[in-house]
Amino acid sequence: TMSGVIGVSPNMNSGVVGAFVTGQVIQVATRVYSGSSSYVSGVNLTKPQASSVEQWYVTIDNVDPNNNVLVYITYAQFKIGSQWSNTGDGGGIFRGSSTIMETINYANSMRWSSASSNNESANLCTIHILDTSPAAGTNTYYLGIKSDYASVSTKVIGGSSVLTAMEIKA
């Protein structure tokens, strides 16, 4: 069968038979990673690592100029705090080495009413962003995590983290 489009990929210009229209998903890239990361201690957004490798990422190739990329990341985050009052964390998304989305440090926070030297909590998290200025070609998006105090350590915990990037016609 013929699609009405000549060439390797559809022409993105409007008015051309077979062209994508604004808002249409052009391609989807998904990566699932199962495993736990090392702990991150500190208030700065950091890419979690497993065995010294940044494993929570998704790469999308052949992004056309001027298109957008919608990024969704779902993961479970665990916190342990030596400070009696709380365990808290935040998250974000990097494009390469640049932060493009970041929550506040205590976006996922558990406040305790009694003193303890070993408070723990966990949250299932989903974060997303519409990246309106990705580079043409290949873009790699990474999860970032952080804690709300230096006395709180946080990590991605096992199970399956799902990272998805969708190119959308602008």
Short mmCIF file of N, CA and C in Angstrom, two decimals:
data_model
loop_
_atom_site.label_atom_id
_atom_site.label_comp_id
_atom_site.label_asym_id
_atom_site.label_seq_id
_atom_site.Cartn_x
_atom_site.Cartn_y
_atom_site.Cartn_z
N THR A 1 0.84 -1.19 0.00
CA THR A 1 0.00 0.00 0.00
C THR A 1 0.88 1.24 0.00
N MET A 2 0.32 2.32 -0.47
CA MET A 2 1.05 3.58 -0.52
C MET A 2 0.43 4.56 0.46
N SER A 3 1.27 5.35 1.10
CA SER A 3 0.80 6.31 2.10
C SER A 3 0.52 7.68 1.49
N GLY A 4 0.89 7.90 0.26
CA GLY A 4 0.74 9.22 -0.33
C GLY A 4 1.93 10.11 -0.06
N VAL A 5 2.96 9.56 0.60
CA VAL A 5 4.15 10.33 0.91
C VAL A 5 5.32 9.66 0.20
N ILE A 6 6.10 10.46 -0.49
CA ILE A 6 7.27 9.94 -1.19
C ILE A 6 8.49 10.25 -0.35
N GLY A 7 9.35 9.28 -0.16
CA GLY A 7 10.57 9.49 0.61
C GLY A 7 10.59 8.62 1.85
N VAL A 8 11.65 8.80 2.63
CA VAL A 8 11.86 7.97 3.80
C VAL A 8 10.92 8.34 4.94
N SER A 9 10.72 9.63 5.17
CA SER A 9 9.84 10.06 6.26
C SER A 9 8.87 11.10 5.73
N PRO A 10 7.71 11.25 6.37
CA PRO A 10 6.72 12.21 5.90
C PRO A 10 7.24 13.64 5.91
N ASN A 11 6.80 14.43 4.98
CA ASN A 11 7.12 15.84 4.92
C ASN A 11 6.32 16.54 6.01
N MET A 12 6.97 17.34 6.83
CA MET A 12 6.30 17.97 7.95
C MET A 12 5.58 19.27 7.58
N ASN A 13 5.68 19.72 6.32
CA ASN A 13 5.04 20.97 5.91
C ASN A 13 3.54 20.80 5.83
N SER A 14 2.80 21.83 6.23
CA SER A 14 1.34 21.75 6.13
C SER A 14 0.92 21.81 4.68
N GLY A 15 -0.23 21.23 4.38
CA GLY A 15 -0.75 21.25 3.02
C GLY A 15 -0.20 20.15 2.14
N VAL A 16 0.67 19.31 2.67
CA VAL A 16 1.26 18.22 1.89
C VAL A 16 0.54 16.93 2.27
N VAL A 17 0.16 16.14 1.28
CA VAL A 17 -0.53 14.89 1.56
C VAL A 17 0.36 14.03 2.46
N GLY A 18 -0.20 13.56 3.54
CA GLY A 18 0.55 12.72 4.48
C GLY A 18 1.28 13.51 5.54
N ALA A 19 1.14 14.85 5.56
CA ALA A 19 1.85 15.66 6.55
C ALA A 19 1.24 15.50 7.93
N PHE A 20 2.07 15.67 8.95
CA PHE A 20 1.57 15.68 10.33
C PHE A 20 0.96 17.04 10.62
N VAL A 21 -0.10 17.05 11.42
CA VAL A 21 -0.73 18.30 11.80
C VAL A 21 -0.26 18.70 13.19
N THR A 22 -0.40 19.98 13.52
CA THR A 22 0.01 20.49 14.83
C THR A 22 -0.64 19.68 15.95
N GLY A 23 0.17 19.28 16.92
CA GLY A 23 -0.32 18.52 18.07
C GLY A 23 -0.28 17.02 17.89
N GLN A 24 0.03 16.56 16.70
CA GLN A 24 0.06 15.12 16.45
C GLN A 24 1.36 14.51 16.96
N VAL A 25 1.25 13.34 17.60
CA VAL A 25 2.44 12.63 18.07
C VAL A 25 3.13 12.00 16.86
N ILE A 26 4.38 12.29 16.68
CA ILE A 26 5.15 11.81 15.53
C ILE A 26 5.87 10.51 15.87
N GLN A 27 6.46 10.45 17.06
CA GLN A 27 7.16 9.24 17.49
C GLN A 27 7.19 9.17 19.01
N VAL A 28 7.35 7.96 19.52
CA VAL A 28 7.41 7.73 20.96
C VAL A 28 8.63 6.87 21.26
N ALA A 29 9.40 7.30 22.25
CA ALA A 29 10.54 6.51 22.73
C ALA A 29 10.28 6.21 24.21
N THR A 30 10.44 4.95 24.59
CA THR A 30 10.22 4.55 25.98
C THR A 30 11.40 3.71 26.46
N ARG A 31 11.77 3.94 27.71
CA ARG A 31 12.80 3.13 28.34
C ARG A 31 12.30 2.74 29.72
N VAL A 32 12.42 1.48 30.05
CA VAL A 32 12.05 0.97 31.36
C VAL A 32 13.34 0.52 32.04
N TYR A 33 13.54 0.99 33.27
CA TYR A 33 14.71 0.55 34.01
C TYR A 33 14.26 0.02 35.36
N SER A 34 14.68 -1.19 35.68
CA SER A 34 14.34 -1.82 36.96
C SER A 34 15.58 -1.88 37.81
N GLY A 35 15.50 -1.30 38.96
CA GLY A 35 16.64 -1.32 39.86
C GLY A 35 16.59 -0.14 40.79
N SER A 36 17.49 -0.13 41.75
CA SER A 36 17.58 0.94 42.73
C SER A 36 18.85 1.74 42.50
N SER A 37 18.79 3.01 42.85
CA SER A 37 19.97 3.87 42.70
C SER A 37 20.74 3.96 44.01
N SER A 38 21.89 4.57 43.92
CA SER A 38 22.63 4.95 45.12
C SER A 38 21.89 6.12 45.77
N TYR A 39 22.18 6.37 47.04
CA TYR A 39 21.56 7.49 47.73
C TYR A 39 22.11 8.82 47.23
N VAL A 40 21.25 9.83 47.21
CA VAL A 40 21.62 11.21 46.95
C VAL A 40 21.33 11.98 48.23
N SER A 41 22.31 12.71 48.72
CA SER A 41 22.12 13.54 49.91
C SER A 41 22.42 14.97 49.52
N GLY A 42 21.44 15.81 49.60
CA GLY A 42 21.66 17.22 49.30
C GLY A 42 20.49 17.84 48.57
N VAL A 43 20.48 19.15 48.56
CA VAL A 43 19.35 19.90 48.03
C VAL A 43 19.49 20.22 46.54
N ASN A 44 20.59 19.82 45.92
CA ASN A 44 20.79 20.09 44.49
C ASN A 44 20.29 18.92 43.65
N LEU A 45 19.60 19.22 42.56
CA LEU A 45 19.10 18.19 41.66
C LEU A 45 20.26 17.39 41.09
N THR A 46 20.18 16.07 41.21
CA THR A 46 21.26 15.17 40.83
C THR A 46 20.70 13.99 40.05
N LYS A 47 21.42 13.56 39.02
CA LYS A 47 21.02 12.36 38.28
C LYS A 47 21.34 11.13 39.12
N PRO A 48 20.33 10.31 39.45
CA PRO A 48 20.62 9.11 40.23
C PRO A 48 21.47 8.12 39.44
N GLN A 49 22.24 7.33 40.15
CA GLN A 49 23.12 6.36 39.51
C GLN A 49 22.94 4.98 40.11
N ALA A 50 23.14 3.97 39.29
CA ALA A 50 23.23 2.58 39.73
C ALA A 50 24.59 2.08 39.26
N SER A 51 25.41 1.61 40.19
CA SER A 51 26.77 1.16 39.88
C SER A 51 27.55 2.24 39.13
N SER A 52 27.42 3.49 39.58
CA SER A 52 28.13 4.65 39.05
C SER A 52 27.71 5.03 37.62
N VAL A 53 26.54 4.57 37.17
CA VAL A 53 26.04 4.90 35.83
C VAL A 53 24.66 5.55 35.96
N GLU A 54 24.45 6.63 35.21
CA GLU A 54 23.15 7.31 35.18
C GLU A 54 22.20 6.45 34.34
N GLN A 55 21.31 5.70 34.99
CA GLN A 55 20.46 4.71 34.31
C GLN A 55 19.04 5.21 34.01
N TRP A 56 18.62 6.28 34.64
CA TRP A 56 17.24 6.74 34.49
C TRP A 56 17.18 7.81 33.40
N TYR A 57 17.10 7.34 32.15
CA TYR A 57 17.08 8.24 30.99
C TYR A 57 16.27 7.62 29.86
N VAL A 58 15.89 8.47 28.92
CA VAL A 58 15.26 8.02 27.68
C VAL A 58 15.85 8.88 26.55
N THR A 59 16.12 8.26 25.42
CA THR A 59 16.68 8.96 24.27
C THR A 59 15.69 8.92 23.13
N ILE A 60 15.48 10.07 22.50
CA ILE A 60 14.62 10.15 21.32
C ILE A 60 15.46 10.70 20.18
N ASP A 61 15.43 10.01 19.04
CA ASP A 61 16.25 10.37 17.88
C ASP A 61 15.41 11.03 16.79
N ASN A 62 16.09 11.66 15.85
CA ASN A 62 15.48 12.22 14.64
C ASN A 62 14.38 13.23 14.93
N VAL A 63 14.55 14.03 15.99
CA VAL A 63 13.58 15.08 16.28
C VAL A 63 13.74 16.18 15.23
N ASP A 64 12.64 16.54 14.59
CA ASP A 64 12.68 17.58 13.57
C ASP A 64 12.78 18.96 14.21
N PRO A 65 13.43 19.91 13.52
CA PRO A 65 13.53 21.27 14.06
C PRO A 65 12.15 21.85 14.33
N ASN A 66 12.03 22.61 15.39
CA ASN A 66 10.82 23.34 15.78
C ASN A 66 9.73 22.47 16.38
N ASN A 67 9.91 21.17 16.49
CA ASN A 67 8.92 20.33 17.15
C ASN A 67 9.15 20.33 18.65
N ASN A 68 8.18 19.82 19.41
CA ASN A 68 8.27 19.73 20.86
C ASN A 68 8.45 18.28 21.28
N VAL A 69 8.91 18.07 22.50
CA VAL A 69 9.02 16.73 23.05
C VAL A 69 8.34 16.73 24.42
N LEU A 70 7.35 15.85 24.58
CA LEU A 70 6.67 15.67 25.86
C LEU A 70 7.37 14.53 26.59
N VAL A 71 7.85 14.81 27.80
CA VAL A 71 8.61 13.83 28.58
C VAL A 71 7.82 13.47 29.84
N TYR A 72 7.61 12.17 30.07
CA TYR A 72 6.96 11.64 31.27
C TYR A 72 7.92 10.68 31.95
N ILE A 73 8.07 10.83 33.26
CA ILE A 73 8.91 9.91 34.03
C ILE A 73 8.13 9.47 35.26
N THR A 74 7.98 8.16 35.43
CA THR A 74 7.33 7.60 36.61
C THR A 74 8.34 6.72 37.34
N TYR A 75 8.47 6.94 38.65
CA TYR A 75 9.47 6.23 39.43
C TYR A 75 9.04 6.23 40.89
N ALA A 76 9.63 5.37 41.69
CA ALA A 76 9.39 5.34 43.14
C ALA A 76 10.62 5.90 43.83
N GLN A 77 10.39 6.80 44.79
CA GLN A 77 11.49 7.45 45.49
C GLN A 77 11.38 7.17 46.99
N PHE A 78 12.50 6.81 47.58
CA PHE A 78 12.59 6.45 49.00
C PHE A 78 13.45 7.48 49.72
N LYS A 79 13.04 7.85 50.93
CA LYS A 79 13.80 8.80 51.73
C LYS A 79 14.05 8.25 53.11
N ILE A 80 15.20 8.59 53.67
CA ILE A 80 15.51 8.25 55.05
C ILE A 80 16.16 9.48 55.67
N GLY A 81 15.69 9.86 56.84
CA GLY A 81 16.20 11.07 57.45
C GLY A 81 16.63 10.89 58.89
N SER A 82 17.73 11.52 59.24
CA SER A 82 18.18 11.51 60.62
C SER A 82 17.61 12.70 61.38
N GLN A 83 17.05 13.66 60.62
CA GLN A 83 16.42 14.79 61.28
C GLN A 83 15.03 14.37 61.74
N TRP A 84 14.67 14.63 62.96
CA TRP A 84 13.45 14.07 63.54
C TRP A 84 12.19 14.54 62.84
N SER A 85 12.18 15.73 62.26
CA SER A 85 10.92 16.32 61.84
C SER A 85 10.40 15.85 60.49
N ASN A 86 11.25 15.44 59.58
CA ASN A 86 10.70 15.11 58.26
C ASN A 86 11.64 14.28 57.41
N THR A 87 11.07 13.70 56.37
CA THR A 87 11.85 13.16 55.26
C THR A 87 11.19 13.73 54.01
N GLY A 88 11.96 14.34 53.16
CA GLY A 88 11.39 14.98 51.98
C GLY A 88 12.34 14.93 50.80
N ASP A 89 11.75 15.09 49.60
CA ASP A 89 12.54 15.07 48.39
C ASP A 89 11.82 15.83 47.28
N GLY A 90 12.54 16.04 46.22
CA GLY A 90 11.99 16.64 45.01
C GLY A 90 12.55 15.93 43.81
N GLY A 91 12.08 16.33 42.64
CA GLY A 91 12.55 15.70 41.40
C GLY A 91 12.66 16.72 40.29
N GLY A 92 13.12 16.24 39.15
CA GLY A 92 13.25 17.11 37.99
C GLY A 92 13.67 16.33 36.77
N ILE A 93 13.83 17.06 35.68
CA ILE A 93 14.21 16.46 34.40
C ILE A 93 15.35 17.27 33.80
N PHE A 94 16.37 16.56 33.34
CA PHE A 94 17.48 17.15 32.61
C PHE A 94 17.32 16.83 31.12
N ARG A 95 17.68 17.76 30.25
CA ARG A 95 17.93 17.45 28.83
C ARG A 95 19.44 17.53 28.71
N GLY A 96 20.07 16.36 28.54
CA GLY A 96 21.53 16.32 28.58
C GLY A 96 22.00 16.73 29.96
N SER A 97 22.79 17.80 30.03
CA SER A 97 23.27 18.29 31.33
C SER A 97 22.50 19.50 31.83
N SER A 98 21.48 19.94 31.07
CA SER A 98 20.72 21.13 31.44
C SER A 98 19.42 20.77 32.15
N THR A 99 19.17 21.41 33.29
CA THR A 99 17.92 21.22 34.00
C THR A 99 16.81 21.94 33.24
N ILE A 100 15.74 21.22 32.88
CA ILE A 100 14.62 21.86 32.18
C ILE A 100 13.33 21.84 33.00
N MET A 101 13.32 21.11 34.11
CA MET A 101 12.16 21.07 35.00
C MET A 101 12.64 20.65 36.38
N GLU A 102 12.14 21.36 37.43
CA GLU A 102 12.57 21.02 38.79
C GLU A 102 11.46 21.39 39.77
N THR A 103 11.15 20.45 40.68
CA THR A 103 10.17 20.73 41.73
C THR A 103 10.87 21.40 42.91
N ILE A 104 10.08 21.82 43.88
CA ILE A 104 10.66 22.31 45.12
C ILE A 104 11.26 21.13 45.88
N ASN A 105 12.15 21.42 46.81
CA ASN A 105 12.89 20.36 47.52
C ASN A 105 12.00 19.46 48.35
N TYR A 106 10.87 19.96 48.81
CA TYR A 106 10.00 19.17 49.68
C TYR A 106 8.69 18.80 48.97
N ALA A 107 8.74 18.59 47.67
CA ALA A 107 7.54 18.24 46.91
C ALA A 107 6.89 16.96 47.45
N ASN A 108 7.70 16.00 47.82
CA ASN A 108 7.22 14.77 48.48
C ASN A 108 7.77 14.79 49.89
N SER A 109 6.96 15.14 50.86
CA SER A 109 7.47 15.29 52.21
C SER A 109 6.58 14.58 53.21
N MET A 110 7.19 13.97 54.18
CA MET A 110 6.48 13.34 55.28
C MET A 110 6.93 14.04 56.56
N ARG A 111 6.00 14.62 57.28
CA ARG A 111 6.33 15.31 58.53
C ARG A 111 5.98 14.39 59.69
N TRP A 112 6.90 14.27 60.63
CA TRP A 112 6.73 13.38 61.76
C TRP A 112 6.42 14.19 63.01
N SER A 113 5.66 13.62 63.90
CA SER A 113 5.27 14.35 65.11
C SER A 113 6.11 13.96 66.32
N SER A 114 6.88 12.92 66.23
CA SER A 114 7.71 12.51 67.37
C SER A 114 9.15 12.32 66.91
N ALA A 115 10.05 12.49 67.81
CA ALA A 115 11.47 12.40 67.47
C ALA A 115 11.86 10.97 67.15
N SER A 116 12.70 10.82 66.15
CA SER A 116 13.25 9.52 65.78
C SER A 116 14.56 9.79 65.04
N SER A 117 15.45 8.86 65.12
CA SER A 117 16.71 9.05 64.41
C SER A 117 16.71 8.31 63.07
N ASN A 118 15.58 7.70 62.69
CA ASN A 118 15.58 6.91 61.46
C ASN A 118 14.19 6.92 60.83
N ASN A 119 13.73 8.09 60.39
CA ASN A 119 12.43 8.19 59.73
C ASN A 119 12.57 7.83 58.25
N GLU A 120 11.59 7.08 57.73
CA GLU A 120 11.62 6.64 56.33
C GLU A 120 10.27 6.90 55.70
N SER A 121 10.29 7.18 54.40
CA SER A 121 9.04 7.30 53.64
C SER A 121 9.34 7.04 52.18
N ALA A 122 8.29 6.73 51.43
CA ALA A 122 8.44 6.47 50.00
C ALA A 122 7.23 7.04 49.26
N ASN A 123 7.44 7.43 48.02
CA ASN A 123 6.37 7.95 47.18
C ASN A 123 6.52 7.42 45.77
N LEU A 124 5.38 7.16 45.13
CA LEU A 124 5.36 6.90 43.70
C LEU A 124 5.22 8.26 43.03
N CYS A 125 6.11 8.59 42.13
CA CYS A 125 6.18 9.93 41.54
C CYS A 125 6.02 9.87 40.03
N THR A 126 5.32 10.85 39.47
CA THR A 126 5.28 11.06 38.03
C THR A 126 5.53 12.54 37.78
N ILE A 127 6.52 12.83 36.96
CA ILE A 127 6.80 14.21 36.59
C ILE A 127 6.81 14.28 35.07
N HIS A 128 6.53 15.46 34.54
CA HIS A 128 6.51 15.62 33.09
C HIS A 128 6.75 17.07 32.70
N ILE A 129 7.13 17.27 31.45
CA ILE A 129 7.32 18.61 30.90
C ILE A 129 7.14 18.54 29.39
N LEU A 130 6.63 19.61 28.82
CA LEU A 130 6.62 19.77 27.37
C LEU A 130 7.85 20.60 27.03
N ASP A 131 8.84 19.95 26.47
CA ASP A 131 10.09 20.62 26.09
C ASP A 131 9.86 21.33 24.77
N THR A 132 9.76 22.65 24.80
CA THR A 132 9.46 23.42 23.60
C THR A 132 10.71 23.87 22.85
N SER A 133 11.87 23.49 23.34
CA SER A 133 13.09 23.87 22.63
C SER A 133 14.13 22.76 22.61
N PRO A 134 13.72 21.54 22.24
CA PRO A 134 14.74 20.48 22.13
C PRO A 134 15.63 20.74 20.91
N ALA A 135 16.76 20.11 20.91
CA ALA A 135 17.65 20.22 19.75
C ALA A 135 17.10 19.33 18.64
N ALA A 136 17.33 19.74 17.40
CA ALA A 136 17.01 18.86 16.28
C ALA A 136 17.96 17.66 16.35
N GLY A 137 17.44 16.49 16.01
CA GLY A 137 18.27 15.28 16.06
C GLY A 137 17.99 14.48 17.31
N THR A 138 19.03 14.22 18.11
CA THR A 138 18.92 13.34 19.27
C THR A 138 18.87 14.13 20.57
N ASN A 139 17.95 13.75 21.45
CA ASN A 139 17.84 14.35 22.77
C ASN A 139 17.73 13.24 23.80
N THR A 140 18.50 13.36 24.88
CA THR A 140 18.43 12.41 25.97
C THR A 140 17.95 13.14 27.22
N TYR A 141 16.91 12.58 27.84
CA TYR A 141 16.30 13.16 29.03
C TYR A 141 16.60 12.26 30.23
N TYR A 142 17.02 12.88 31.34
CA TYR A 142 17.40 12.16 32.55
C TYR A 142 16.51 12.58 33.71
N LEU A 143 16.23 11.64 34.59
CA LEU A 143 15.59 11.94 35.85
C LEU A 143 16.58 12.62 36.76
N GLY A 144 16.10 13.55 37.57
CA GLY A 144 16.90 14.16 38.63
C GLY A 144 16.16 14.04 39.94
N ILE A 145 16.90 13.81 41.04
CA ILE A 145 16.30 13.75 42.38
C ILE A 145 17.13 14.60 43.33
N LYS A 146 16.49 14.99 44.45
CA LYS A 146 17.17 15.77 45.49
C LYS A 146 16.41 15.60 46.79
N SER A 147 17.08 15.88 47.90
CA SER A 147 16.41 15.83 49.20
C SER A 147 16.15 17.24 49.69
N ASP A 148 15.35 17.35 50.76
CA ASP A 148 15.03 18.69 51.23
C ASP A 148 15.99 19.22 52.29
N TYR A 149 16.78 18.35 52.90
CA TYR A 149 17.80 18.74 53.87
C TYR A 149 19.02 17.86 53.68
N ALA A 150 20.17 18.36 54.10
CA ALA A 150 21.39 17.57 54.01
C ALA A 150 21.30 16.31 54.86
N SER A 151 20.42 16.31 55.89
CA SER A 151 20.30 15.16 56.77
C SER A 151 19.33 14.10 56.23
N VAL A 152 18.76 14.34 55.05
CA VAL A 152 17.86 13.38 54.41
C VAL A 152 18.54 12.82 53.18
N SER A 153 18.54 11.51 53.04
CA SER A 153 19.07 10.85 51.84
C SER A 153 17.90 10.27 51.06
N THR A 154 18.01 10.31 49.74
CA THR A 154 16.93 9.83 48.89
C THR A 154 17.50 9.01 47.75
N LYS A 155 16.68 8.10 47.24
CA LYS A 155 17.12 7.29 46.12
C LYS A 155 15.89 6.80 45.35
N VAL A 156 16.12 6.35 44.12
CA VAL A 156 15.09 5.67 43.35
C VAL A 156 15.11 4.22 43.82
N ILE A 157 13.93 3.68 44.13
CA ILE A 157 13.89 2.30 44.61
C ILE A 157 13.40 1.37 43.51
N GLY A 158 13.71 0.09 43.70
CA GLY A 158 13.45 -0.94 42.70
C GLY A 158 12.05 -0.99 42.14
N GLY A 159 11.83 -1.91 41.27
CA GLY A 159 10.62 -1.95 40.48
C GLY A 159 10.95 -1.39 39.12
N SER A 160 9.95 -1.03 38.38
CA SER A 160 10.19 -0.52 37.03
C SER A 160 9.91 0.96 36.96
N SER A 161 10.94 1.75 36.67
CA SER A 161 10.77 3.16 36.36
C SER A 161 10.52 3.25 34.86
N VAL A 162 9.55 4.07 34.47
CA VAL A 162 9.19 4.20 33.06
C VAL A 162 9.48 5.63 32.62
N LEU A 163 10.29 5.76 31.58
CA LEU A 163 10.66 7.07 31.04
C LEU A 163 10.21 7.12 29.58
N THR A 164 9.41 8.11 29.24
CA THR A 164 8.83 8.20 27.90
C THR A 164 9.05 9.60 27.33
N ALA A 165 9.43 9.66 26.06
CA ALA A 165 9.57 10.92 25.33
C ALA A 165 8.76 10.81 24.05
N MET A 166 7.91 11.81 23.79
CA MET A 166 7.05 11.82 22.60
C MET A 166 7.31 13.09 21.80
N GLU A 167 7.71 12.93 20.56
CA GLU A 167 7.87 14.08 19.69
C GLU A 167 6.48 14.51 19.19
N ILE A 168 6.20 15.80 19.31
CA ILE A 168 4.90 16.34 18.94
C ILE A 168 5.08 17.46 17.92
N LYS A 169 4.31 17.41 16.85
CA LYS A 169 4.39 18.42 15.79
C LYS A 169 3.97 19.78 16.35
N ALA A 170 4.84 20.75 16.20
CA ALA A 170 4.55 22.12 16.70
C ALA A 170 3.82 22.91 15.63
#
